[in-house]
Amino acid sequence: MAHDERRLEVLRAIVQDYVSTNDPVGSKALADRHDLGVSPATIRNDMAVLEEQGYITQPHTSAGRVPTDKGYRLFVDRLSAVKPLSVAERRAIERFLDGAVDLHDVLGRTVRLLAQLTRQVAVVQYPTLSRSAVRHLEVVQVSAARLMLVLITDTGRVEQRVVDCPADIDAGAVAELRTLLNSAFTGVKLTEAGDKVPDLLETAPAHLRGLVATVSSTLLETLVEPSEDRLVIGGTANLARGNALDFQGTVSPLLEALEEQVVVLRLISEVDAGTVLVRIGEENAHEALTGASLVTVGYGSADRALGGLGIVGPTRMDYPTNMAAVRAVARYVGQILAES
Amino acid sequence: MAHDERRLEVLRAIVQDYVSTNDPVGSKALADRHDLGVSPATIRNDMAVLEEQGYITQPHTSAGRVPTDKGYRLFVDRLSAVKPLSVAERRAIERFLDGAVDLHDVLGRTVRLLAQLTRQVAVVQYPTLSRSAVRHLEVVQVSAARLMLVLITDTGRVEQRVVDCPADIDAGAVAELRTLLNSAFTGVKLTEAGDKVPDLLETAPAHLRGLVATVSSTLLETLVEPSEDRLVIGGTANLARGNALDFQGTVSPLLEALEEQVVVLRLISEVDAGTVLVRIGEENAHEALTGASLVTVGYGSADRALGGLGIVGPTRMDYPTNMAAVRAVARYVGQILAES
DNA sequence: GCTGGCACTCCGACCGTGCGAGTGCCAGCA
DNA sequence: TGCTGGCACTCGCACGGTCGGAGTGCCAGC
């Protein structure tokens, strides 16, 4: 029906205008700014229907309309085309990310870039340990009965733990241990590291067996558990800027949730590489986020997402542009990490 | 003179009241809440003098007085005793920091603890590389002509760099290189690492000399330079809470400065272990910080500060309590890092 | 099914007023 | 000489009423 189609067109226009002006949008303003081909009165009828269906709402009688979460959802799902980035923007991304010296640096640059591009809070997850593989394991003797274990993953992430051993260890044992561990674990995915332990224990020479057991258990406990997945956050100043109005006055619950990390981490890690995921307002179960939207995507190669990244902002955001930015940045980051 | 002394007492009372109520404080309120032993009229005379001397000011005629930066400075230098922490607080510090598994974890806990204790933004600097010594150097072959260098310092910090080599390398050379580097650098302070290079080059077997030169130069360039000193920031939600009023409405320049890191880093690294340093408002050269105060201190053993930590908040803050908290936390962190 | 017109609603900006807190000054007192 | 109570004055701010404009819903006509 041409009828329904125009109504959706009206919704799209409302979302676009509201996002750019931050004022509730009325029928007359809509008719002026968009070529809908009908009069304000007709638009009013459409708006009444859209309101009844729950896509828009008025803050108070005799004010313009504002999209609801449901309205944004429909807009994102059906009414928006992902806006391709400008050449300048693509170039900026490349320039920004080139020359990073290590993983920490790559992710730091990424988060700054994303925050700058979208003018929202940017969030980048460290490559998940559980999806990485062991590149190298290093054992360093710290004191007589103390070892430091350093794990280097194929994604460039480095993790360390100190292990207290029951008895003193001599340097030769450390070297042997290093060789043993590396031959057992190098190239093995962290999720599968546990399977290798029985084998390892069996093949280990008797005098090392206790040591190997202690070290392996620390390794599994502390490194394979995904508890320690980290998050880099940037652009929080964007919250405090004009956007403060979008969060009924105070941004501090949101800042707290961001610092808490765990909530955002859970949301951001539920992603596939390639498909941008948008969560709008109330769709976020967590209370502090009900006024916010998340735009997230996984990075890494298609078959193997290393982690997630994205942005957090008010529901009133420019979804098409932000989705494009998030996707493009994720693509570049994936490339860079694949190279190293 | 008893005269001057009472005037200072008045200033102290003004600072205390203003910090706790956030209202400009008038002569009558002062007389009511403090046992100054004189009438409001007398206090008014004292206040007039204090204002003339620049220690207090009125936001507008016929409002109470508010301390100026100079007033806070005098208060901090001469009028406040550092308030000892309660037993509960000391216990909280211990509880909070115990059970940290690695450096990252220690600093993360520290920043959360400090933010919670002071209700301000907390900032912790990673142990400065230049003041650390090498505990171990690890060399991992990433691909035929690529090595990854992992540096572990005695403060538990781990740094990594990828080195591109001019020619392919075989596994034996990597092992030799590892031994060479460790015997040359282990235990050496990073600041003095440069001095060891000539020796190292001389003693290296001819076939490794090129490789050693490449690797050493990367090592020096990227690791000894203090450019990469890192900062952990937490408690930014405290800015957005009530404190927003203290920063003429917007906290976003301050958030930007914090994310920038470099400014704060410079300020925070100018510290001695043990003596708490307070910078008030305009004393901070950087524009974004002129409305803020910093309370910083170094952590580490007395003879060797590893880094700085502190808080950033409005000039209107509870200096005695915050100074005590910052000092206590720094002491515990120093202890914990010394142990590992 | 669209359109112009019309009556109605209601927010928010504007303005004027009054109150209260706080001040400076002065004359009197120890 | 220094403190005190009293008094007139100032000024910001909260309060309440008014007015205009933007926007709506409804209706009759095309």
PDB file of N, CA, C and O in Angstrom, chain B residues 237-304:
ATOM      1  N   ALA B 237      32.810   9.055  37.165  1.00  0.00           N
ATOM      2  CA  ALA B 237      31.402   9.294  37.497  1.00  0.00           C
ATOM      3  C   ALA B 237      31.286  10.313  38.629  1.00  0.00           C
ATOM      4  O   ALA B 237      30.307  11.048  38.715  1.00  0.00           O
ATOM      5  N   ASN B 238      32.294  10.371  39.476  1.00  0.00           N
ATOM      6  CA  ASN B 238      32.277  11.338  40.564  1.00  0.00           C
ATOM      7  C   ASN B 238      32.261  12.777  40.056  1.00  0.00           C
ATOM      8  O   ASN B 238      31.793  13.676  40.739  1.00  0.00           O
ATOM      9  N   LEU B 239      32.808  12.974  38.882  1.00  0.00           N
ATOM     10  CA  LEU B 239      32.777  14.308  38.288  1.00  0.00           C
ATOM     11  C   LEU B 239      31.366  14.700  37.932  1.00  0.00           C
ATOM     12  O   LEU B 239      30.940  15.832  38.125  1.00  0.00           O
ATOM     13  N   ALA B 240      30.650  13.747  37.367  1.00  0.00           N
ATOM     14  CA  ALA B 240      29.323  14.058  36.855  1.00  0.00           C
ATOM     15  C   ALA B 240      28.305  14.220  37.973  1.00  0.00           C
ATOM     16  O   ALA B 240      27.298  14.888  37.804  1.00  0.00           O
ATOM     17  N   ARG B 241      28.578  13.614  39.113  1.00  0.00           N
ATOM     18  CA  ARG B 241      27.612  13.681  40.207  1.00  0.00           C
ATOM     19  C   ARG B 241      27.365  15.108  40.644  1.00  0.00           C
ATOM     20  O   ARG B 241      27.165  15.978  39.821  1.00  0.00           O
ATOM     21  N   GLY B 242      27.372  15.385  41.928  1.00  0.00           N
ATOM     22  CA  GLY B 242      27.094  16.737  42.376  1.00  0.00           C
ATOM     23  C   GLY B 242      28.155  17.713  41.909  1.00  0.00           C
ATOM     24  O   GLY B 242      27.879  18.871  41.660  1.00  0.00           O
ATOM     25  N   ASN B 243      29.344  17.209  41.767  1.00  0.00           N
ATOM     26  CA  ASN B 243      30.487  18.065  41.501  1.00  0.00           C
ATOM     27  C   ASN B 243      30.400  18.876  40.216  1.00  0.00           C
ATOM     28  O   ASN B 243      31.200  19.768  40.013  1.00  0.00           O
ATOM     29  N   ALA B 244      29.432  18.523  39.377  1.00  0.00           N
ATOM     30  CA  ALA B 244      29.327  19.246  38.119  1.00  0.00           C
ATOM     31  C   ALA B 244      29.238  20.747  38.389  1.00  0.00           C
ATOM     32  O   ALA B 244      29.803  21.555  37.656  1.00  0.00           O
ATOM     33  N   LEU B 245      28.560  21.112  39.436  1.00  0.00           N
ATOM     34  CA  LEU B 245      28.379  22.517  39.769  1.00  0.00           C
ATOM     35  C   LEU B 245      29.711  23.209  40.011  1.00  0.00           C
ATOM     36  O   LEU B 245      29.866  24.397  39.764  1.00  0.00           O
ATOM     37  N   ASP B 246      30.661  22.461  40.515  1.00  0.00           N
ATOM     38  CA  ASP B 246      31.937  23.064  40.851  1.00  0.00           C
ATOM     39  C   ASP B 246      32.757  23.466  39.631  1.00  0.00           C
ATOM     40  O   ASP B 246      33.698  24.219  39.743  1.00  0.00           O
ATOM     41  N   PHE B 247      32.392  22.925  38.504  1.00  0.00           N
ATOM     42  CA  PHE B 247      33.180  23.239  37.309  1.00  0.00           C
ATOM     43  C   PHE B 247      32.337  24.055  36.340  1.00  0.00           C
ATOM     44  O   PHE B 247      32.044  23.607  35.240  1.00  0.00           O
ATOM     45  N   GLN B 248      31.947  25.211  36.741  1.00  0.00           N
ATOM     46  CA  GLN B 248      31.079  26.085  35.957  1.00  0.00           C
ATOM     47  C   GLN B 248      30.258  25.353  34.891  1.00  0.00           C
ATOM     48  O   GLN B 248      30.303  25.670  33.707  1.00  0.00           O
ATOM     49  N   GLY B 249      29.529  24.349  35.362  1.00  0.00           N
ATOM     50  CA  GLY B 249      28.556  23.728  34.465  1.00  0.00           C
ATOM     51  C   GLY B 249      29.035  22.523  33.688  1.00  0.00           C
ATOM     52  O   GLY B 249      28.388  21.497  33.661  1.00  0.00           O
ATOM     53  N   THR B 250      30.181  22.624  33.062  1.00  0.00           N
ATOM     54  CA  THR B 250      30.576  21.526  32.192  1.00  0.00           C
ATOM     55  C   THR B 250      31.879  20.877  32.649  1.00  0.00           C
ATOM     56  O   THR B 250      32.842  21.563  32.972  1.00  0.00           O
ATOM     57  N   VAL B 251      31.898  19.577  32.668  1.00  0.00           N
ATOM     58  CA  VAL B 251      33.096  18.859  33.070  1.00  0.00           C
ATOM     59  C   VAL B 251      33.842  18.331  31.850  1.00  0.00           C
ATOM     60  O   VAL B 251      34.868  17.683  31.990  1.00  0.00           O
ATOM     61  N   SER B 252      33.338  18.641  30.661  1.00  0.00           N
ATOM     62  CA  SER B 252      33.910  17.949  29.514  1.00  0.00           C
ATOM     63  C   SER B 252      35.346  18.372  29.191  1.00  0.00           C
ATOM     64  O   SER B 252      36.144  17.529  28.787  1.00  0.00           O
ATOM     65  N   PRO B 253      35.736  19.635  29.367  1.00  0.00           N
ATOM     66  CA  PRO B 253      37.152  19.930  29.130  1.00  0.00           C
ATOM     67  C   PRO B 253      38.054  19.133  30.067  1.00  0.00           C
ATOM     68  O   PRO B 253      39.123  18.672  29.676  1.00  0.00           O
ATOM     69  N   LEU B 254      37.598  18.978  31.282  1.00  0.00           N
ATOM     70  CA  LEU B 254      38.387  18.228  32.251  1.00  0.00           C
ATOM     71  C   LEU B 254      38.494  16.756  31.837  1.00  0.00           C
ATOM     72  O   LEU B 254      39.574  16.156  31.889  1.00  0.00           O
ATOM     73  N   LEU B 255      37.382  16.197  31.410  1.00  0.00           N
ATOM     74  CA  LEU B 255      37.402  14.806  30.946  1.00  0.00           C
ATOM     75  C   LEU B 255      38.343  14.659  29.756  1.00  0.00           C
ATOM     76  O   LEU B 255      39.077  13.680  29.652  1.00  0.00           O
ATOM     77  N   GLU B 256      38.308  15.655  28.882  1.00  0.00           N
ATOM     78  CA  GLU B 256      39.202  15.590  27.728  1.00  0.00           C
ATOM     79  C   GLU B 256      40.652  15.603  28.161  1.00  0.00           C
ATOM     80  O   GLU B 256      41.473  14.833  27.676  1.00  0.00           O
ATOM     81  N   ALA B 257      40.954  16.490  29.098  1.00  0.00           N
ATOM     82  CA  ALA B 257      42.327  16.583  29.575  1.00  0.00           C
ATOM     83  C   ALA B 257      42.758  15.266  30.209  1.00  0.00           C
ATOM     84  O   ALA B 257      43.891  14.810  30.029  1.00  0.00           O
ATOM     85  N   LEU B 258      41.863  14.644  30.929  1.00  0.00           N
ATOM     86  CA  LEU B 258      42.187  13.371  31.564  1.00  0.00           C
ATOM     87  C   LEU B 258      42.456  12.296  30.518  1.00  0.00           C
ATOM     88  O   LEU B 258      43.389  11.507  30.645  1.00  0.00           O
ATOM     89  N   GLU B 259      41.627  12.280  29.485  1.00  0.00           N
ATOM     90  CA  GLU B 259      41.840  11.270  28.451  1.00  0.00           C
ATOM     91  C   GLU B 259      43.112  11.535  27.669  1.00  0.00           C
ATOM     92  O   GLU B 259      43.758  10.608  27.183  1.00  0.00           O
ATOM     93  N   GLU B 260      43.431  12.778  27.566  1.00  0.00           N
ATOM     94  CA  GLU B 260      44.660  13.148  26.867  1.00  0.00           C
ATOM     95  C   GLU B 260      45.865  12.528  27.566  1.00  0.00           C
ATOM     96  O   GLU B 260      46.845  12.151  26.951  1.00  0.00           O
ATOM     97  N   GLN B 261      45.786  12.460  28.864  1.00  0.00           N
ATOM     98  CA  GLN B 261      46.782  11.813  29.706  1.00  0.00           C
ATOM     99  C   GLN B 261      48.082  12.582  29.849  1.00  0.00           C
ATOM    100  O   GLN B 261      48.640  12.662  30.935  1.00  0.00           O
ATOM    101  N   VAL B 262      48.551  13.153  28.778  1.00  0.00           N
ATOM    102  CA  VAL B 262      49.900  13.690  28.820  1.00  0.00           C
ATOM    103  C   VAL B 262      50.044  14.805  29.849  1.00  0.00           C
ATOM    104  O   VAL B 262      51.038  14.882  30.572  1.00  0.00           O
ATOM    105  N   VAL B 263      49.031  15.659  29.946  1.00  0.00           N
ATOM    106  CA  VAL B 263      49.106  16.767  30.893  1.00  0.00           C
ATOM    107  C   VAL B 263      49.158  16.245  32.328  1.00  0.00           C
ATOM    108  O   VAL B 263      50.028  16.609  33.120  1.00  0.00           O
ATOM    109  N   VAL B 264      48.214  15.386  32.616  1.00  0.00           N
ATOM    110  CA  VAL B 264      48.131  14.843  33.967  1.00  0.00           C
ATOM    111  C   VAL B 264      49.387  14.043  34.283  1.00  0.00           C
ATOM    112  O   VAL B 264      49.917  14.092  35.388  1.00  0.00           O
ATOM    113  N   LEU B 265      49.856  13.341  33.277  1.00  0.00           N
ATOM    114  CA  LEU B 265      51.046  12.523  33.462  1.00  0.00           C
ATOM    115  C   LEU B 265      52.230  13.374  33.894  1.00  0.00           C
ATOM    116  O   LEU B 265      52.996  12.998  34.786  1.00  0.00           O
ATOM    117  N   ARG B 266      52.359  14.522  33.257  1.00  0.00           N
ATOM    118  CA  ARG B 266      53.491  15.363  33.594  1.00  0.00           C
ATOM    119  C   ARG B 266      53.373  15.839  35.042  1.00  0.00           C
ATOM    120  O   ARG B 266      54.349  15.847  35.792  1.00  0.00           O
ATOM    121  N   LEU B 267      52.170  16.216  35.402  1.00  0.00           N
ATOM    122  CA  LEU B 267      51.970  16.720  36.757  1.00  0.00           C
ATOM    123  C   LEU B 267      52.189  15.638  37.796  1.00  0.00           C
ATOM    124  O   LEU B 267      52.772  15.860  38.850  1.00  0.00           O
ATOM    125  N   ILE B 268      51.698  14.454  37.481  1.00  0.00           N
ATOM    126  CA  ILE B 268      51.698  13.404  38.484  1.00  0.00           C
ATOM    127  C   ILE B 268      53.085  12.789  38.654  1.00  0.00           C
ATOM    128  O   ILE B 268      53.374  12.157  39.673  1.00  0.00           O
ATOM    129  N   SER B 269      53.921  12.966  37.653  1.00  0.00           N
ATOM    130  CA  SER B 269      55.220  12.315  37.770  1.00  0.00           C
ATOM    131  C   SER B 269      56.235  13.203  38.490  1.00  0.00           C
ATOM    132  O   SER B 269      57.341  12.779  38.782  1.00  0.00           O
ATOM    133  N   GLU B 270      55.832  14.445  38.763  1.00  0.00           N
ATOM    134  CA  GLU B 270      56.723  15.331  39.520  1.00  0.00           C
ATOM    135  C   GLU B 270      56.506  15.161  41.007  1.00  0.00           C
ATOM    136  O   GLU B 270      56.111  16.087  41.702  1.00  0.00           O
ATOM    137  N   VAL B 271      56.729  13.977  41.507  1.00  0.00           N
ATOM    138  CA  VAL B 271      56.437  13.759  42.917  1.00  0.00           C
ATOM    139  C   VAL B 271      57.561  12.995  43.595  1.00  0.00           C
ATOM    140  O   VAL B 271      58.295  12.245  42.966  1.00  0.00           O
ATOM    141  N   ASP B 272      57.668  13.207  44.894  1.00  0.00           N
ATOM    142  CA  ASP B 272      58.534  12.375  45.714  1.00  0.00           C
ATOM    143  C   ASP B 272      57.660  11.377  46.446  1.00  0.00           C
ATOM    144  O   ASP B 272      56.514  11.677  46.766  1.00  0.00           O
ATOM    145  N   ALA B 273      58.216  10.231  46.713  1.00  0.00           N
ATOM    146  CA  ALA B 273      57.474   9.296  47.553  1.00  0.00           C
ATOM    147  C   ALA B 273      57.401   9.893  48.944  1.00  0.00           C
ATOM    148  O   ALA B 273      58.373  10.423  49.466  1.00  0.00           O
ATOM    149  N   GLY B 274      56.223   9.885  49.529  1.00  0.00           N
ATOM    150  CA  GLY B 274      56.114  10.300  50.919  1.00  0.00           C
ATOM    151  C   GLY B 274      55.532  11.674  51.127  1.00  0.00           C
ATOM    152  O   GLY B 274      54.734  11.878  52.012  1.00  0.00           O
ATOM    153  N   THR B 275      55.920  12.659  50.305  1.00  0.00           N
ATOM    154  CA  THR B 275      55.354  13.985  50.526  1.00  0.00           C
ATOM    155  C   THR B 275      54.208  14.236  49.554  1.00  0.00           C
ATOM    156  O   THR B 275      54.383  14.169  48.344  1.00  0.00           O
ATOM    157  N   VAL B 276      53.080  14.528  50.153  1.00  0.00           N
ATOM    158  CA  VAL B 276      51.882  14.769  49.350  1.00  0.00           C
ATOM    159  C   VAL B 276      51.950  16.167  48.758  1.00  0.00           C
ATOM    160  O   VAL B 276      52.230  17.127  49.463  1.00  0.00           O
ATOM    161  N   LEU B 277      51.695  16.240  47.465  1.00  0.00           N
ATOM    162  CA  LEU B 277      51.767  17.517  46.769  1.00  0.00           C
ATOM    163  C   LEU B 277      50.359  17.952  46.374  1.00  0.00           C
ATOM    164  O   LEU B 277      49.599  17.165  45.824  1.00  0.00           O
ATOM    165  N   VAL B 278      50.033  19.205  46.674  1.00  0.00           N
ATOM    166  CA  VAL B 278      48.704  19.704  46.333  1.00  0.00           C
ATOM    167  C   VAL B 278      48.842  20.857  45.354  1.00  0.00           C
ATOM    168  O   VAL B 278      49.616  21.779  45.586  1.00  0.00           O
ATOM    169  N   ARG B 279      48.085  20.758  44.270  1.00  0.00           N
ATOM    170  CA  ARG B 279      48.069  21.858  43.305  1.00  0.00           C
ATOM    171  C   ARG B 279      46.652  22.386  43.223  1.00  0.00           C
ATOM    172  O   ARG B 279      45.729  21.623  42.971  1.00  0.00           O
ATOM    173  N   ILE B 280      46.505  23.689  43.415  1.00  0.00           N
ATOM    174  CA  ILE B 280      45.167  24.237  43.567  1.00  0.00           C
ATOM    175  C   ILE B 280      44.813  25.174  42.425  1.00  0.00           C
ATOM    176  O   ILE B 280      45.483  26.175  42.190  1.00  0.00           O
ATOM    177  N   GLY B 281      43.732  24.845  41.740  1.00  0.00           N
ATOM    178  CA  GLY B 281      43.141  25.741  40.744  1.00  0.00           C
ATOM    179  C   GLY B 281      44.142  26.358  39.796  1.00  0.00           C
ATOM    180  O   GLY B 281      44.825  25.658  39.042  1.00  0.00           O
ATOM    181  N   GLU B 282      44.262  27.660  39.853  1.00  0.00           N
ATOM    182  CA  GLU B 282      45.092  28.405  38.916  1.00  0.00           C
ATOM    183  C   GLU B 282      46.566  28.007  38.970  1.00  0.00           C
ATOM    184  O   GLU B 282      47.335  28.342  38.066  1.00  0.00           O
ATOM    185  N   GLU B 283      46.956  27.349  40.021  1.00  0.00           N
ATOM    186  CA  GLU B 283      48.350  26.915  40.095  1.00  0.00           C
ATOM    187  C   GLU B 283      48.684  25.928  38.982  1.00  0.00           C
ATOM    188  O   GLU B 283      49.848  25.740  38.630  1.00  0.00           O
ATOM    189  N   ASN B 284      47.647  25.281  38.466  1.00  0.00           N
ATOM    190  CA  ASN B 284      47.862  24.384  37.331  1.00  0.00           C
ATOM    191  C   ASN B 284      47.934  25.207  36.063  1.00  0.00           C
ATOM    192  O   ASN B 284      46.982  25.893  35.703  1.00  0.00           O
ATOM    193  N   ALA B 285      49.047  25.109  35.399  1.00  0.00           N
ATOM    194  CA  ALA B 285      49.235  25.938  34.211  1.00  0.00           C
ATOM    195  C   ALA B 285      48.220  25.588  33.126  1.00  0.00           C
ATOM    196  O   ALA B 285      47.720  26.453  32.427  1.00  0.00           O
ATOM    197  N   HIS B 286      47.909  24.334  33.012  1.00  0.00           N
ATOM    198  CA  HIS B 286      47.035  23.915  31.915  1.00  0.00           C
ATOM    199  C   HIS B 286      45.611  24.425  32.101  1.00  0.00           C
ATOM    200  O   HIS B 286      45.022  24.304  33.159  1.00  0.00           O
ATOM    201  N   GLU B 287      45.073  24.953  31.024  1.00  0.00           N
ATOM    202  CA  GLU B 287      43.790  25.646  31.104  1.00  0.00           C
ATOM    203  C   GLU B 287      42.652  24.783  31.634  1.00  0.00           C
ATOM    204  O   GLU B 287      41.859  25.224  32.472  1.00  0.00           O
ATOM    205  N   ALA B 288      42.584  23.562  31.150  1.00  0.00           N
ATOM    206  CA  ALA B 288      41.453  22.722  31.541  1.00  0.00           C
ATOM    207  C   ALA B 288      41.471  22.398  33.026  1.00  0.00           C
ATOM    208  O   ALA B 288      40.469  21.971  33.589  1.00  0.00           O
ATOM    209  N   LEU B 289      42.606  22.605  33.652  1.00  0.00           N
ATOM    210  CA  LEU B 289      42.723  22.221  35.060  1.00  0.00           C
ATOM    211  C   LEU B 289      42.641  23.407  36.016  1.00  0.00           C
ATOM    212  O   LEU B 289      42.761  23.243  37.217  1.00  0.00           O
ATOM    213  N   THR B 290      42.423  24.604  35.478  1.00  0.00           N
ATOM    214  CA  THR B 290      42.452  25.764  36.360  1.00  0.00           C
ATOM    215  C   THR B 290      41.294  25.771  37.343  1.00  0.00           C
ATOM    216  O   THR B 290      41.339  26.473  38.341  1.00  0.00           O
ATOM    217  N   GLY B 291      40.262  25.028  37.053  1.00  0.00           N
ATOM    218  CA  GLY B 291      39.167  24.951  38.017  1.00  0.00           C
ATOM    219  C   GLY B 291      39.285  23.755  38.940  1.00  0.00           C
ATOM    220  O   GLY B 291      38.397  23.500  39.737  1.00  0.00           O
ATOM    221  N   ALA B 292      40.396  23.034  38.818  1.00  0.00           N
ATOM    222  CA  ALA B 292      40.516  21.773  39.552  1.00  0.00           C
ATOM    223  C   ALA B 292      41.730  21.779  40.468  1.00  0.00           C
ATOM    224  O   ALA B 292      42.646  22.576  40.308  1.00  0.00           O
ATOM    225  N   SER B 293      41.701  20.892  41.433  1.00  0.00           N
ATOM    226  CA  SER B 293      42.870  20.686  42.274  1.00  0.00           C
ATOM    227  C   SER B 293      43.378  19.267  42.118  1.00  0.00           C
ATOM    228  O   SER B 293      42.599  18.343  41.873  1.00  0.00           O
ATOM    229  N   LEU B 294      44.680  19.113  42.241  1.00  0.00           N
ATOM    230  CA  LEU B 294      45.286  17.791  42.199  1.00  0.00           C
ATOM    231  C   LEU B 294      45.954  17.506  43.533  1.00  0.00           C
ATOM    232  O   LEU B 294      46.638  18.371  44.078  1.00  0.00           O
ATOM    233  N   VAL B 295      45.745  16.325  44.025  1.00  0.00           N
ATOM    234  CA  VAL B 295      46.463  15.879  45.223  1.00  0.00           C
ATOM    235  C   VAL B 295      47.254  14.652  44.816  1.00  0.00           C
ATOM    236  O   VAL B 295      46.670  13.630  44.452  1.00  0.00           O
ATOM    237  N   THR B 296      48.574  14.766  44.809  1.00  0.00           N
ATOM    238  CA  THR B 296      49.381  13.670  44.288  1.00  0.00           C
ATOM    239  C   THR B 296      50.494  13.290  45.247  1.00  0.00           C
ATOM    240  O   THR B 296      50.908  14.079  46.092  1.00  0.00           O
ATOM    241  N   VAL B 297      50.984  12.083  45.066  1.00  0.00           N
ATOM    242  CA  VAL B 297      52.099  11.610  45.864  1.00  0.00           C
ATOM    243  C   VAL B 297      52.784  10.495  45.081  1.00  0.00           C
ATOM    244  O   VAL B 297      52.180   9.886  44.196  1.00  0.00           O
ATOM    245  N   GLY B 298      54.045  10.280  45.369  1.00  0.00           N
ATOM    246  CA  GLY B 298      54.746   9.180  44.729  1.00  0.00           C
ATOM    247  C   GLY B 298      54.560   7.904  45.526  1.00  0.00           C
ATOM    248  O   GLY B 298      54.328   7.943  46.720  1.00  0.00           O
ATOM    249  N   TYR B 299      54.638   6.775  44.835  1.00  0.00           N
ATOM    250  CA  TYR B 299      54.614   5.515  45.569  1.00  0.00           C
ATOM    251  C   TYR B 299      55.890   4.755  45.251  1.00  0.00           C
ATOM    252  O   TYR B 299      56.558   5.019  44.260  1.00  0.00           O
ATOM    253  N   GLY B 300      56.177   3.791  46.103  1.00  0.00           N
ATOM    254  CA  GLY B 300      57.447   3.079  45.965  1.00  0.00           C
ATOM    255  C   GLY B 300      58.238   3.302  47.232  1.00  0.00           C
ATOM    256  O   GLY B 300      57.782   3.978  48.147  1.00  0.00           O
ATOM    257  N   SER B 301      59.425   2.773  47.276  1.00  0.00           N
ATOM    258  CA  SER B 301      60.207   2.962  48.487  1.00  0.00           C
ATOM    259  C   SER B 301      60.749   4.384  48.512  1.00  0.00           C
ATOM    260  O   SER B 301      60.782   5.073  47.491  1.00  0.00           O
ATOM    261  N   ALA B 302      61.176   4.796  49.695  1.00  0.00           N
ATOM    262  CA  ALA B 302      61.533   6.193  49.893  1.00  0.00           C
ATOM    263  C   ALA B 302      62.633   6.651  48.928  1.00  0.00           C
ATOM    264  O   ALA B 302      62.579   7.733  48.363  1.00  0.00           O
ATOM    265  N   ASP B 303      63.621   5.781  48.712  1.00  0.00           N
ATOM    266  CA  ASP B 303      64.753   6.196  47.903  1.00  0.00           C
ATOM    267  C   ASP B 303      64.467   6.104  46.400  1.00  0.00           C
ATOM    268  O   ASP B 303      65.260   6.537  45.587  1.00  0.00           O
ATOM    269  N   ARG B 304      63.305   5.529  46.066  1.00  0.00           N
ATOM    270  CA  ARG B 304      63.107   5.245  44.652  1.00  0.00           C
ATOM    271  C   ARG B 304      61.610   5.236  44.352  1.00  0.00           C
ATOM    272  O   ARG B 304      60.931   4.225  44.492  1.00  0.00           O
TER     273      ARG B 304
END
